[in-house]
Coordinates of C-alpha atoms in Angstrom, one line a residue:
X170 CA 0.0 0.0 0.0
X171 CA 1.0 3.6 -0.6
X172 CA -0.6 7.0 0.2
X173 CA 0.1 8.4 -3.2
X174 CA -2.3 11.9 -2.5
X175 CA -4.2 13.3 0.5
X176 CA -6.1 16.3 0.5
X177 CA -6.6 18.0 3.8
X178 CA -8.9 21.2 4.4
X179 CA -6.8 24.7 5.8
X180 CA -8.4 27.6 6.4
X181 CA -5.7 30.0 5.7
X182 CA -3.9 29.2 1.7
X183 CA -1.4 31.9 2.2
X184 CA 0.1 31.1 5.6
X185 CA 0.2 27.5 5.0
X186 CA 2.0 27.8 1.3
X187 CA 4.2 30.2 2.9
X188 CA 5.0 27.3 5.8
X189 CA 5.7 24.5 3.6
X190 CA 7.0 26.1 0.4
X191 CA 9.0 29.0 1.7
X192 CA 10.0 28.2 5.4
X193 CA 10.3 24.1 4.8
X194 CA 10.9 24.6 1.3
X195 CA 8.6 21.8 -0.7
X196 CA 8.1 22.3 -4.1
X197 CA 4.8 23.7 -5.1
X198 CA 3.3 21.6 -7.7
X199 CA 0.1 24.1 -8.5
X200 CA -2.0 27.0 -6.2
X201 CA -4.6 29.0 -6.6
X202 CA -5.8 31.7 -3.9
X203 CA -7.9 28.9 -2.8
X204 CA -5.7 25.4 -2.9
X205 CA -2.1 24.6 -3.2
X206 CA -0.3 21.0 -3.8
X207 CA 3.3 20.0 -2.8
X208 CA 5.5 17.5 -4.1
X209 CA 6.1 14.9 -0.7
X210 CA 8.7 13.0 -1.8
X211 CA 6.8 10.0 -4.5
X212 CA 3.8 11.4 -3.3
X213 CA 1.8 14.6 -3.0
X214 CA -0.4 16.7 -0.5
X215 CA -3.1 19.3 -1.2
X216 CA -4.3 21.8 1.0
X217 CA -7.8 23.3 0.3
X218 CA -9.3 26.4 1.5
X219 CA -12.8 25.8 3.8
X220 CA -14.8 28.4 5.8
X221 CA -13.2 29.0 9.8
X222 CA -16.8 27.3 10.8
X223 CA -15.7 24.1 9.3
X224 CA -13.7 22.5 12.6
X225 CA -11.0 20.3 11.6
X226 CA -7.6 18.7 12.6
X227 CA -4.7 16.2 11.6
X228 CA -1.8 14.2 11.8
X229 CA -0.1 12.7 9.3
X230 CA 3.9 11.8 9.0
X231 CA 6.3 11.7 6.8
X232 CA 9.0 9.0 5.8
X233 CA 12.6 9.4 5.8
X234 CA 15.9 8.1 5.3
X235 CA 16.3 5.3 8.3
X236 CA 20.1 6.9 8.5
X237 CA 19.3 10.6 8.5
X238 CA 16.6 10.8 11.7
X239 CA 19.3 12.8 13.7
X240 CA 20.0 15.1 10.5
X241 CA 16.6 15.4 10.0
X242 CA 15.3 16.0 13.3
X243 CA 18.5 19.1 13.8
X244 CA 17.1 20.1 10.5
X245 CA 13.5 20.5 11.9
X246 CA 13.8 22.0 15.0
X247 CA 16.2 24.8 13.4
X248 CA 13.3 25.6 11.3
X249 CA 10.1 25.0 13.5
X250 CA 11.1 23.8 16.6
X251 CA 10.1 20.0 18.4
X252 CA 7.3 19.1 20.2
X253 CA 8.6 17.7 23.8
X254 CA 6.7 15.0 25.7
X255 CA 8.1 13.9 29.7
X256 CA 11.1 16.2 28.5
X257 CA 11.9 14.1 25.3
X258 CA 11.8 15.3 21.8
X259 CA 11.7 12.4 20.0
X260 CA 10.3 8.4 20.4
X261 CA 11.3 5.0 19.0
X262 CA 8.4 2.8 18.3
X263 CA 9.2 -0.6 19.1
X264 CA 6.2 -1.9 16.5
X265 CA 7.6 0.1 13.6
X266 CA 11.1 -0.2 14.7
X267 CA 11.3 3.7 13.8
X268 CA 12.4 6.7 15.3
X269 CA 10.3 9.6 14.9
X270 CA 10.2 13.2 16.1
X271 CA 7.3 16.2 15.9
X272 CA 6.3 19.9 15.1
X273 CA 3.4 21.7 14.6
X274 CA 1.9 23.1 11.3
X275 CA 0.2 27.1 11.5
X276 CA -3.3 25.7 11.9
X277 CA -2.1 23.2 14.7
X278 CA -2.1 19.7 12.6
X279 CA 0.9 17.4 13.7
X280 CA 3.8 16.8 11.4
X281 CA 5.8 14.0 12.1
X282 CA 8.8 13.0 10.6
X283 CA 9.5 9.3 11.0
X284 CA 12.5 6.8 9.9
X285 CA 11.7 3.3 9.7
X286 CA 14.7 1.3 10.4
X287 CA 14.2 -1.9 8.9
X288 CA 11.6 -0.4 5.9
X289 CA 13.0 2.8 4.5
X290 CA 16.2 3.2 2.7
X291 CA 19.6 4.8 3.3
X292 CA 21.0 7.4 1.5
X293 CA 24.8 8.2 0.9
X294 CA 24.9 11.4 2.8
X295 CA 25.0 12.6 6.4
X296 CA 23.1 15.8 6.0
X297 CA 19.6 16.0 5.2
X298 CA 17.3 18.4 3.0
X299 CA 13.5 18.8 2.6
X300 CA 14.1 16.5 -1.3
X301 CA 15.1 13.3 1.1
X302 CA 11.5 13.1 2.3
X303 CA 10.4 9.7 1.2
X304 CA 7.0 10.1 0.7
X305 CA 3.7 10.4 2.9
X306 CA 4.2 7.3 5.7
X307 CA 1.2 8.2 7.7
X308 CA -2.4 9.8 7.7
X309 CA -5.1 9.5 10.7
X310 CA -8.8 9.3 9.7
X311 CA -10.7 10.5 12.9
X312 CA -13.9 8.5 13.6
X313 CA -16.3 7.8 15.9
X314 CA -17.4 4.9 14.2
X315 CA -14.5 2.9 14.3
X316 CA -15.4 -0.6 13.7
X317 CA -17.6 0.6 10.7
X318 CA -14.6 2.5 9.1
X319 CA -12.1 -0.8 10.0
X320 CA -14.8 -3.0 8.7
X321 CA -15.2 -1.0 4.8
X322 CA -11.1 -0.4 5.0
X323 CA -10.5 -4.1 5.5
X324 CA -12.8 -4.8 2.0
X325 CA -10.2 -3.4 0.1
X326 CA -7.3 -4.8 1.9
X327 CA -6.6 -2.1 4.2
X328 CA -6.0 -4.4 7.2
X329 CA -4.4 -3.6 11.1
X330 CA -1.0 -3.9 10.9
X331 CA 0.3 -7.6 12.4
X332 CA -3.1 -8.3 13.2
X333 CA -3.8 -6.8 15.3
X334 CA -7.7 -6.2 16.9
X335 CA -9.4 -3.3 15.8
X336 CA -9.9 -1.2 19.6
X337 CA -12.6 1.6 19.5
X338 CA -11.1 3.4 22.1
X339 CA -7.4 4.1 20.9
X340 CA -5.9 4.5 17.8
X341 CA -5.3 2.1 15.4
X342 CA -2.5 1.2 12.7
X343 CA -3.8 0.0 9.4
X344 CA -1.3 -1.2 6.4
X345 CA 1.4 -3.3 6.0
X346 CA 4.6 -3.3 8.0
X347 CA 6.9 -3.7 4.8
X348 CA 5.0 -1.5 3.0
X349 CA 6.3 1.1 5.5
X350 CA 2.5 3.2 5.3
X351 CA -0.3 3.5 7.7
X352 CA -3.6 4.7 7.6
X353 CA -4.3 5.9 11.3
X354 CA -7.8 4.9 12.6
X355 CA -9.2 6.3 15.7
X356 CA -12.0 8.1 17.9
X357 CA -12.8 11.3 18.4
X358 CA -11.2 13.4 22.0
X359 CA -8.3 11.5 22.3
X360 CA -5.1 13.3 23.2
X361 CA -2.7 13.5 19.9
X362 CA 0.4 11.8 21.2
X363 CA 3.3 14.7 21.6
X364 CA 0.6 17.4 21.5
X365 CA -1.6 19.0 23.4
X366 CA -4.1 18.3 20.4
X367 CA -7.4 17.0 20.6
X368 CA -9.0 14.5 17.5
X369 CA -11.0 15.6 15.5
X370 CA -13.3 14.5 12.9
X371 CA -12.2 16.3 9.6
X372 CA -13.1 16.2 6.3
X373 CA -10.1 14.3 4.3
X374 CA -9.2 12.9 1.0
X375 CA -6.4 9.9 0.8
X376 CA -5.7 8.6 -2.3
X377 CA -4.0 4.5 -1.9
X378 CA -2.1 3.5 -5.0
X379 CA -3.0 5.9 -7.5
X380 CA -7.0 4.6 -7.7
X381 CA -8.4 4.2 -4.0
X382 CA -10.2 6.9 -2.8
X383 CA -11.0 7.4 1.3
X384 CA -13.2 10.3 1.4
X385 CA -14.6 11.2 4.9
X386 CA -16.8 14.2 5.6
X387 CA -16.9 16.4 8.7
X388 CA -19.3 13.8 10.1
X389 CA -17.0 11.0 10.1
X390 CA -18.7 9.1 7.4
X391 CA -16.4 7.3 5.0
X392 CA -17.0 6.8 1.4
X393 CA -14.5 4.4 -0.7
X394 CA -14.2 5.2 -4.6
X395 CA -12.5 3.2 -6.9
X396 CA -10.7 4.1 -9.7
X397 CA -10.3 7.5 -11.7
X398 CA -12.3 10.1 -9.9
X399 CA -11.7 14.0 -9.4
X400 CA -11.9 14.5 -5.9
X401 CA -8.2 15.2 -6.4
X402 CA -8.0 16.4 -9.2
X403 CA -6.4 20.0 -9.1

């Protein structure tokens, strides 16, 4: 599985292009006064302009080199600055066998940078730039209808990683280990893990090899398109 595209909702275009074209420096694919997309890596992110009224929030991270998570994490704080948790700045996931470290967006969503030690490759340097970001590794799908969302996921193959049970009150990792993506699955109120973030359900687009489509709405409800359709098309 790969997250090719996601679409997320923002409800300031300017600030937000100016934060990851100018001050982390992604290449801007297209924009408009009222959407922008970024080349991540292989894949690609869209931000899309909604009214203030529409509530929203997210976390998704971002894969990198396995031997540059020091490089990269130096490289992030001198530009945004780390999210601390008990006094540390960064975690190593036993699961994942990845290293990963955190900073916050201008609208609050959670950017995490993560290096999979087993899954993503090395590069022949020891320095890192913004062009050694892999790709998109993970996006959360906020739900209080968890087993529902699971359940229409795992039709298409979208399954917890080492199979694991699907638990309604946590979060959950869909996707395959080797595959090194996730789609993140959980409720509603729960305390974003380095943040002082609250889940939300929020409107989202994910696109999963180039022809899935996960659509949720601002209710939480999930609809799954397959093939060519233009809900990310911009």
């Amino acid at each position: 599985m790969e997250i090719t595209r996601v679409k997320l909702v923002v409800h300031d275009v300017q600030k937000m292009q100016q934060f990851y074209c100018e001050q982390m420096g992604f290449a801007l694919v297209k924009g408009t006064e009222d959407y922008f997309t970024i080349a991540v890596g292989d894949s690609e992110m869209i931000f899309e302009k909604v009214s203030s009224q529409i509530q929203k929030q997210y976390h998704f991270a971002l894969n990198i080199p396995s031997n540059l998570f020091q490089q990269a994490k130096d490289w992030a704080n001198e530009r945004v600055g780390l999210l601390f948790s008990e006094g540390q700045d960064e975690v190593y996931f036993q699961f994942l066998k990845a290293y990963s470290c955190y900073f916050y967006d201008p609208e609050g969503n959670i950017v995490e940078f993560i290096s999979r030690q087993e899954v993503n490759p090395k590069l022949q340097t020891t320095t890192f730039t913004i062009d050694q970001v892999l790709h998109i590794g993970e996006i959360n799908l906020t739900t209080d209808d968890i087993l529902a969302v699971a359940g229409e996921l795992n039709e298409y193959g979208i399954k917890p990683i080492n199979h694991n049970n699907i638990q309604q009150d946590s979060l959950n990792f869909l996707g395959n280990y080797e595959d090194g993506a996730n789609i993140l699955v959980g409720p509603s109120d729960r305390l974003w893990y380095f943040s002082d973030k609250i889940a939300q359900v929020s409107p989202i687009c994910i696109e999963i090899n180039d022809t899935l489509q996960l659509i949720m709405n601002e209710k939480g409800h999930l609809t799954v398109l397959q093939g060519q359709y233009p809900n990310l098309d911009r």
